[in-house]
């Protein structure tokens, strides 16, 4: 529990309305989008600037209470769940875009800015911020940096990491750390910035982020390709890459996903098809034409059942929007949607689909698969009911076996959602006990008291 | 529903279905669409948070507390979250059910309770009483109408509230219901026969609008039947959490309209249309599945109906105005009718149509909301007014009396000159 004096200090620093203790508020800030996970904090605070974040951290340090940072709670590995109670620090009210620097092509914003808001603000100035996670309408930049979120454009433009230039953060001892800057090159000392990106809120609380911007592509073309067999879609992806064409987007949806998405968006997706690929090529108009021809030719060669070109930008945008709803739309089917984040080298895509199909049958489950096919990043999602213990056991066995093979192929247990609570057991399998031990020493260096976002990334007893 | 198994800390009567709250996967897609979340930034005032509260009550992890009740009534029931939710969760409806629960957990004080019961259970379901008891205009404006209009339960009856309600009411004309002939023949070649569902607020507050609706329908070739025995749609009761009266009224209207031989049941009130279309779920337990499904299929908002049938545009006179359209929540979110009104507006010759930003964002009226949460309602309204202003429109078209009142009042307060018209009024002008 948190002492009255601690609460009073926080109220003095943050104002009464930003320090919240009502049971109902606590209850609804103890979840993110990961199914089945919930824990109730003792206190919730909404700081509005770095200084207030520092005050909160100092209180947490002085009273030795756990403190868990939270953006919008769209995380899919349980990173913002306060497993040990204590303080949840919500960054949503830190939502100011501080600067768009057109000379240096950078933007600086507070950590709670919503991803799409930043995208729109820079687009209004003719600039482009490419990372676009499916949750972009809701997720915060801070959450994106902490999970190193990828997006639909990741294939060609990379992930959040590729755009972060500088971070300002508060360390667990309450001090400020600034790392990186607007200089394009910077090799002064250890790369703190890169260490912080993807650290899932366990090393510091990010308060300010400077990102790199680029000029937007001049032209683009969007395709929709349908397949009778999902592994043909996988082969198409590998062939397109092998032909040295890098589309900006290559997203896949299987039949279950197509149907759920169509139930929601009603734009006439073909319900009987085994899979569809949403492909976008962009860039200089001449190059777009050439790449589009290449993509279309390969799609026909591998045996796509049908290839359609979006008739205008509006149709292209609505297709991308439809794809972004895939996970939530799958949640129509069953009370619980257990999503995974398996990622393989792109040449193994077709095999991965075959494997998923085999395991689905073996464990008698219903699975919907979608994902960033171009990145080899798939989200096989088990549609189940958390009240059915046997089904949940089979779901876990399914993932166990899937990950074993994915790792054997040189893949990873998380392409973008992080380890959090959900995948702690798998991390050691991928990086080995030595890797875990070094990571823990780094955590120790940043957070000797272990108050910042405890219970994440490392399974108990892992040394 | 009496023998239903008790769901956690909900009372068995009118409790939510567990599956409905379990369906939320907490993705947050609904968050940016929720006006009350935009106002407070508090998770519990978001659809995701509200469903989580209901789920906690259902799982016995939370009592039905004062705060749960507060959230149920702070929800605008605008249904924007329903449109946004890919998983098919209906947070607004869950909150509607929680309002009903709230009355069981927190019974009203004696005086407000009997007044609330009088209006919801005696006056609203009885159109004759409603109209006559209200006849002296002063009484009309001083006592009941404001209340009716805002469907209020007088929980927070205070000077500010009465004052606002008083100023919102437009000039009143005699109610339309007794004036309408039972059957009004189609003009020109007859294309069909429809029943007209005339909402309480429309007949009392906007009789001229509904007169235009009937005129446009007949002009478009439809015979219009208006059964006098129709009762209030039940929406006010549902909003206030009186599900039992709603069910009684619904059964009456269902039987009455299903006995008519008509192609469609048309209404010009988005709130009524939404309520009528939801009779199917409301009366589920009565077991009349086919009848309910047929009824639902026949209910049409007037713009939905005209767009479906195809507007006869020959003979329409040009209307030389710059026009924008505010989407009533109960039309776009509750009924999914969004394209049709715009199509109709654009079909009128002479009109310059300008789309406003956030056309489907609530105007802040939301039944009793604007009177209970005056400040918040004003903030939502201000956002809307700004978007209207930016279009440079001369006419603001909408399709629901609640929005109509709120917007007309808001525009006047802000010194803006746009006139608010119902879509059938606009069609009426073009019809000549
Ligand atoms: C429907 C849906 C689609 C998605 N699609 C994608 C996708 O395409 N690609 C992808 O990568 N992810 C995706 N995600 C996952 C999720 O949206 C991302 O991980 C996102 O970056 C999380 O942002 P958030 O603001 O919600 O953070 P939260 O979930 O609140 O937090 C995530 C982690 O960051 C920490 N954190 C948050 N803010 C800070 C801060 N300021 N300082 C320190 N730590 C902080 C938290 O402690 C937690 O560990 C999706 C999620 C959903 C629900
Ligand atoms: S209500 Fe729907 S959109 Fe909102 S969090 Fe739940 S599933 Fe997502
Ligand atoms: S109905 Fe409207 S106010 Fe209520 S939760 Fe949904 S979006 Fe928010």
JSON list of C-alpha atoms in Angstrom, two decimals, chain A residues 290-403:
[
{"chain": "A", "resi": 290, "resn": "UNK", "atom": "CA", "xyz": [8.05, -1.03, -62.99]},
{"chain": "A", "resi": 291, "resn": "UNK", "atom": "CA", "xyz": [7.68, -2.69, -59.58]},
{"chain": "A", "resi": 292, "resn": "UNK", "atom": "CA", "xyz": [3.94, -2.98, -59.92]},
{"chain": "A", "resi": 293, "resn": "UNK", "atom": "CA", "xyz": [4.40, -4.86, -63.19]},
{"chain": "A", "resi": 294, "resn": "UNK", "atom": "CA", "xyz": [6.91, -7.15, -61.52]},
{"chain": "A", "resi": 295, "resn": "UNK", "atom": "CA", "xyz": [4.64, -7.85, -58.58]},
{"chain": "A", "resi": 296, "resn": "UNK", "atom": "CA", "xyz": [1.68, -8.57, -60.81]},
{"chain": "A", "resi": 297, "resn": "UNK", "atom": "CA", "xyz": [3.70, -10.93, -63.00]},
{"chain": "A", "resi": 298, "resn": "UNK", "atom": "CA", "xyz": [5.03, -12.90, -60.03]},
{"chain": "A", "resi": 299, "resn": "UNK", "atom": "CA", "xyz": [1.57, -13.14, -58.47]},
{"chain": "A", "resi": 300, "resn": "UNK", "atom": "CA", "xyz": [0.23, -14.67, -61.68]},
{"chain": "A", "resi": 301, "resn": "UNK", "atom": "CA", "xyz": [3.21, -16.97, -62.06]},
{"chain": "A", "resi": 302, "resn": "UNK", "atom": "CA", "xyz": [2.88, -18.47, -58.60]},
{"chain": "A", "resi": 303, "resn": "UNK", "atom": "CA", "xyz": [-0.81, -19.03, -59.23]},
{"chain": "A", "resi": 304, "resn": "UNK", "atom": "CA", "xyz": [-2.79, -16.34, -57.42]},
{"chain": "A", "resi": 305, "resn": "UNK", "atom": "CA", "xyz": [-6.48, -17.00, -57.99]},
{"chain": "A", "resi": 306, "resn": "UNK", "atom": "CA", "xyz": [-7.12, -13.34, -58.65]},
{"chain": "A", "resi": 307, "resn": "UNK", "atom": "CA", "xyz": [-5.24, -10.05, -58.63]},
{"chain": "A", "resi": 308, "resn": "UNK", "atom": "CA", "xyz": [-7.02, -6.72, -58.20]},
{"chain": "A", "resi": 309, "resn": "UNK", "atom": "CA", "xyz": [-5.65, -3.21, -58.26]},
{"chain": "A", "resi": 310, "resn": "UNK", "atom": "CA", "xyz": [-7.21, -0.63, -55.92]},
{"chain": "A", "resi": 311, "resn": "UNK", "atom": "CA", "xyz": [-8.98, 1.91, -58.10]},
{"chain": "A", "resi": 312, "resn": "UNK", "atom": "CA", "xyz": [-8.02, 4.94, -56.05]},
{"chain": "A", "resi": 313, "resn": "UNK", "atom": "CA", "xyz": [-6.31, 6.16, -52.89]},
{"chain": "A", "resi": 314, "resn": "UNK", "atom": "CA", "xyz": [-9.54, 5.94, -50.96]},
{"chain": "A", "resi": 315, "resn": "UNK", "atom": "CA", "xyz": [-9.98, 2.27, -51.77]},
{"chain": "A", "resi": 316, "resn": "UNK", "atom": "CA", "xyz": [-6.34, 1.59, -50.92]},
{"chain": "A", "resi": 317, "resn": "UNK", "atom": "CA", "xyz": [-6.76, 3.34, -47.57]},
{"chain": "A", "resi": 318, "resn": "UNK", "atom": "CA", "xyz": [-9.89, 1.40, -46.75]},
{"chain": "A", "resi": 319, "resn": "UNK", "atom": "CA", "xyz": [-8.10, -1.89, -47.49]},
{"chain": "A", "resi": 320, "resn": "UNK", "atom": "CA", "xyz": [-5.26, -0.98, -45.15]},
{"chain": "A", "resi": 321, "resn": "UNK", "atom": "CA", "xyz": [-7.75, 0.13, -42.51]},
{"chain": "A", "resi": 322, "resn": "UNK", "atom": "CA", "xyz": [-9.57, -3.19, -42.87]},
{"chain": "A", "resi": 323, "resn": "UNK", "atom": "CA", "xyz": [-6.34, -5.09, -42.35]},
{"chain": "A", "resi": 324, "resn": "UNK", "atom": "CA", "xyz": [-5.65, -3.10, -39.19]},
{"chain": "A", "resi": 325, "resn": "UNK", "atom": "CA", "xyz": [-8.85, -4.37, -37.63]},
{"chain": "A", "resi": 326, "resn": "UNK", "atom": "CA", "xyz": [-7.89, -8.03, -38.15]},
{"chain": "A", "resi": 327, "resn": "UNK", "atom": "CA", "xyz": [-7.08, -8.90, -34.57]},
{"chain": "A", "resi": 328, "resn": "UNK", "atom": "CA", "xyz": [-10.07, -7.17, -33.02]},
{"chain": "A", "resi": 329, "resn": "UNK", "atom": "CA", "xyz": [-12.36, -8.58, -35.70]},
{"chain": "A", "resi": 330, "resn": "UNK", "atom": "CA", "xyz": [-11.19, -12.11, -34.90]},
{"chain": "A", "resi": 331, "resn": "UNK", "atom": "CA", "xyz": [-12.37, -11.43, -31.35]},
{"chain": "A", "resi": 332, "resn": "UNK", "atom": "CA", "xyz": [-15.93, -11.66, -32.72]},
{"chain": "A", "resi": 333, "resn": "UNK", "atom": "CA", "xyz": [-15.63, -15.39, -32.99]},
{"chain": "A", "resi": 334, "resn": "UNK", "atom": "CA", "xyz": [-14.73, -16.37, -29.47]},
{"chain": "A", "resi": 335, "resn": "UNK", "atom": "CA", "xyz": [-14.46, -14.84, -26.03]},
{"chain": "A", "resi": 336, "resn": "UNK", "atom": "CA", "xyz": [-10.67, -15.13, -26.00]},
{"chain": "A", "resi": 337, "resn": "UNK", "atom": "CA", "xyz": [-8.19, -14.39, -28.77]},
{"chain": "A", "resi": 338, "resn": "UNK", "atom": "CA", "xyz": [-4.71, -15.64, -27.97]},
{"chain": "A", "resi": 339, "resn": "UNK", "atom": "CA", "xyz": [-2.39, -13.95, -30.41]},
{"chain": "A", "resi": 340, "resn": "UNK", "atom": "CA", "xyz": [1.21, -14.82, -31.11]},
{"chain": "A", "resi": 341, "resn": "UNK", "atom": "CA", "xyz": [3.99, -12.95, -32.73]},
{"chain": "A", "resi": 342, "resn": "UNK", "atom": "CA", "xyz": [6.04, -15.62, -34.46]},
{"chain": "A", "resi": 343, "resn": "UNK", "atom": "CA", "xyz": [8.57, -14.34, -36.94]},
{"chain": "A", "resi": 344, "resn": "UNK", "atom": "CA", "xyz": [10.63, -16.31, -39.43]},
{"chain": "A", "resi": 345, "resn": "UNK", "atom": "CA", "xyz": [13.11, -15.56, -42.19]},
{"chain": "A", "resi": 346, "resn": "UNK", "atom": "CA", "xyz": [10.99, -14.73, -45.22]},
{"chain": "A", "resi": 347, "resn": "UNK", "atom": "CA", "xyz": [12.17, -17.73, -47.19]},
{"chain": "A", "resi": 348, "resn": "UNK", "atom": "CA", "xyz": [10.44, -19.95, -44.62]},
{"chain": "A", "resi": 349, "resn": "UNK", "atom": "CA", "xyz": [6.98, -18.38, -44.93]},
{"chain": "A", "resi": 350, "resn": "UNK", "atom": "CA", "xyz": [5.30, -21.11, -46.94]},
{"chain": "A", "resi": 351, "resn": "UNK", "atom": "CA", "xyz": [6.63, -23.77, -44.55]},
{"chain": "A", "resi": 352, "resn": "UNK", "atom": "CA", "xyz": [5.38, -21.76, -41.59]},
{"chain": "A", "resi": 353, "resn": "UNK", "atom": "CA", "xyz": [1.85, -21.71, -42.99]},
{"chain": "A", "resi": 354, "resn": "UNK", "atom": "CA", "xyz": [1.96, -25.45, -43.54]},
{"chain": "A", "resi": 355, "resn": "UNK", "atom": "CA", "xyz": [3.21, -25.90, -39.98]},
{"chain": "A", "resi": 356, "resn": "UNK", "atom": "CA", "xyz": [0.44, -23.73, -38.54]},
{"chain": "A", "resi": 357, "resn": "UNK", "atom": "CA", "xyz": [-2.16, -25.74, -40.46]},
{"chain": "A", "resi": 358, "resn": "UNK", "atom": "CA", "xyz": [-0.73, -29.02, -39.21]},
{"chain": "A", "resi": 359, "resn": "UNK", "atom": "CA", "xyz": [-0.60, -27.87, -35.58]},
{"chain": "A", "resi": 360, "resn": "UNK", "atom": "CA", "xyz": [-4.11, -26.46, -35.77]},
{"chain": "A", "resi": 361, "resn": "UNK", "atom": "CA", "xyz": [-5.37, -29.93, -36.72]},
{"chain": "A", "resi": 362, "resn": "UNK", "atom": "CA", "xyz": [-3.14, -31.70, -34.24]},
{"chain": "A", "resi": 363, "resn": "UNK", "atom": "CA", "xyz": [-4.40, -29.69, -31.28]},
{"chain": "A", "resi": 364, "resn": "UNK", "atom": "CA", "xyz": [-7.97, -29.42, -32.55]},
{"chain": "A", "resi": 365, "resn": "UNK", "atom": "CA", "xyz": [-8.06, -25.63, -32.36]},
{"chain": "A", "resi": 366, "resn": "UNK", "atom": "CA", "xyz": [-9.56, -22.78, -34.34]},
{"chain": "A", "resi": 367, "resn": "UNK", "atom": "CA", "xyz": [-6.80, -20.49, -35.55]},
{"chain": "A", "resi": 368, "resn": "UNK", "atom": "CA", "xyz": [-6.90, -17.28, -37.56]},
{"chain": "A", "resi": 369, "resn": "UNK", "atom": "CA", "xyz": [-3.60, -16.15, -39.05]},
{"chain": "A", "resi": 370, "resn": "UNK", "atom": "CA", "xyz": [-2.71, -12.71, -40.33]},
{"chain": "A", "resi": 371, "resn": "UNK", "atom": "CA", "xyz": [0.33, -10.52, -40.17]},
{"chain": "A", "resi": 372, "resn": "UNK", "atom": "CA", "xyz": [3.13, -8.65, -41.79]},
{"chain": "A", "resi": 373, "resn": "UNK", "atom": "CA", "xyz": [4.03, -11.37, -44.29]},
{"chain": "A", "resi": 374, "resn": "UNK", "atom": "CA", "xyz": [6.70, -9.27, -45.94]},
{"chain": "A", "resi": 375, "resn": "UNK", "atom": "CA", "xyz": [8.58, -9.13, -42.65]},
{"chain": "A", "resi": 376, "resn": "UNK", "atom": "CA", "xyz": [8.05, -12.83, -41.97]},
{"chain": "A", "resi": 377, "resn": "UNK", "atom": "CA", "xyz": [6.07, -11.60, -38.94]},
{"chain": "A", "resi": 378, "resn": "UNK", "atom": "CA", "xyz": [2.92, -13.69, -38.46]},
{"chain": "A", "resi": 379, "resn": "UNK", "atom": "CA", "xyz": [0.19, -13.56, -35.86]},
{"chain": "A", "resi": 380, "resn": "UNK", "atom": "CA", "xyz": [-1.38, -16.99, -35.63]},
{"chain": "A", "resi": 381, "resn": "UNK", "atom": "CA", "xyz": [-4.29, -16.34, -33.26]},
{"chain": "A", "resi": 382, "resn": "UNK", "atom": "CA", "xyz": [-6.03, -19.10, -31.35]},
{"chain": "A", "resi": 383, "resn": "UNK", "atom": "CA", "xyz": [-9.74, -18.41, -31.03]},
{"chain": "A", "resi": 384, "resn": "UNK", "atom": "CA", "xyz": [-10.72, -19.95, -27.74]},
{"chain": "A", "resi": 385, "resn": "UNK", "atom": "CA", "xyz": [-12.50, -19.53, -24.44]},
{"chain": "A", "resi": 386, "resn": "UNK", "atom": "CA", "xyz": [-10.42, -18.77, -21.37]},
{"chain": "A", "resi": 387, "resn": "UNK", "atom": "CA", "xyz": [-13.03, -20.62, -19.27]},
{"chain": "A", "resi": 388, "resn": "UNK", "atom": "CA", "xyz": [-12.20, -23.89, -21.05]},
{"chain": "A", "resi": 389, "resn": "UNK", "atom": "CA", "xyz": [-9.11, -25.18, -19.26]},
{"chain": "A", "resi": 390, "resn": "UNK", "atom": "CA", "xyz": [-8.50, -28.02, -21.68]},
{"chain": "A", "resi": 391, "resn": "UNK", "atom": "CA", "xyz": [-8.66, -25.76, -24.71]},
{"chain": "A", "resi": 392, "resn": "UNK", "atom": "CA", "xyz": [-6.23, -23.35, -23.10]},
{"chain": "A", "resi": 393, "resn": "UNK", "atom": "CA", "xyz": [-3.83, -26.23, -22.44]},
{"chain": "A", "resi": 394, "resn": "UNK", "atom": "CA", "xyz": [-4.00, -27.27, -26.08]},
{"chain": "A", "resi": 395, "resn": "UNK", "atom": "CA", "xyz": [-3.43, -23.67, -27.15]},
{"chain": "A", "resi": 396, "resn": "UNK", "atom": "CA", "xyz": [-0.25, -23.53, -25.09]},
{"chain": "A", "resi": 397, "resn": "UNK", "atom": "CA", "xyz": [0.96, -26.82, -26.50]},
{"chain": "A", "resi": 398, "resn": "UNK", "atom": "CA", "xyz": [0.32, -25.41, -29.98]},
{"chain": "A", "resi": 399, "resn": "UNK", "atom": "CA", "xyz": [2.51, -22.39, -29.29]},
{"chain": "A", "resi": 400, "resn": "UNK", "atom": "CA", "xyz": [5.22, -24.47, -27.66]},
{"chain": "A", "resi": 401, "resn": "UNK", "atom": "CA", "xyz": [5.59, -26.63, -30.69]},
{"chain": "A", "resi": 402, "resn": "UNK", "atom": "CA", "xyz": [5.27, -23.72, -33.09]},
{"chain": "A", "resi": 403, "resn": "UNK", "atom": "CA", "xyz": [8.00, -21.72, -31.37]}
]
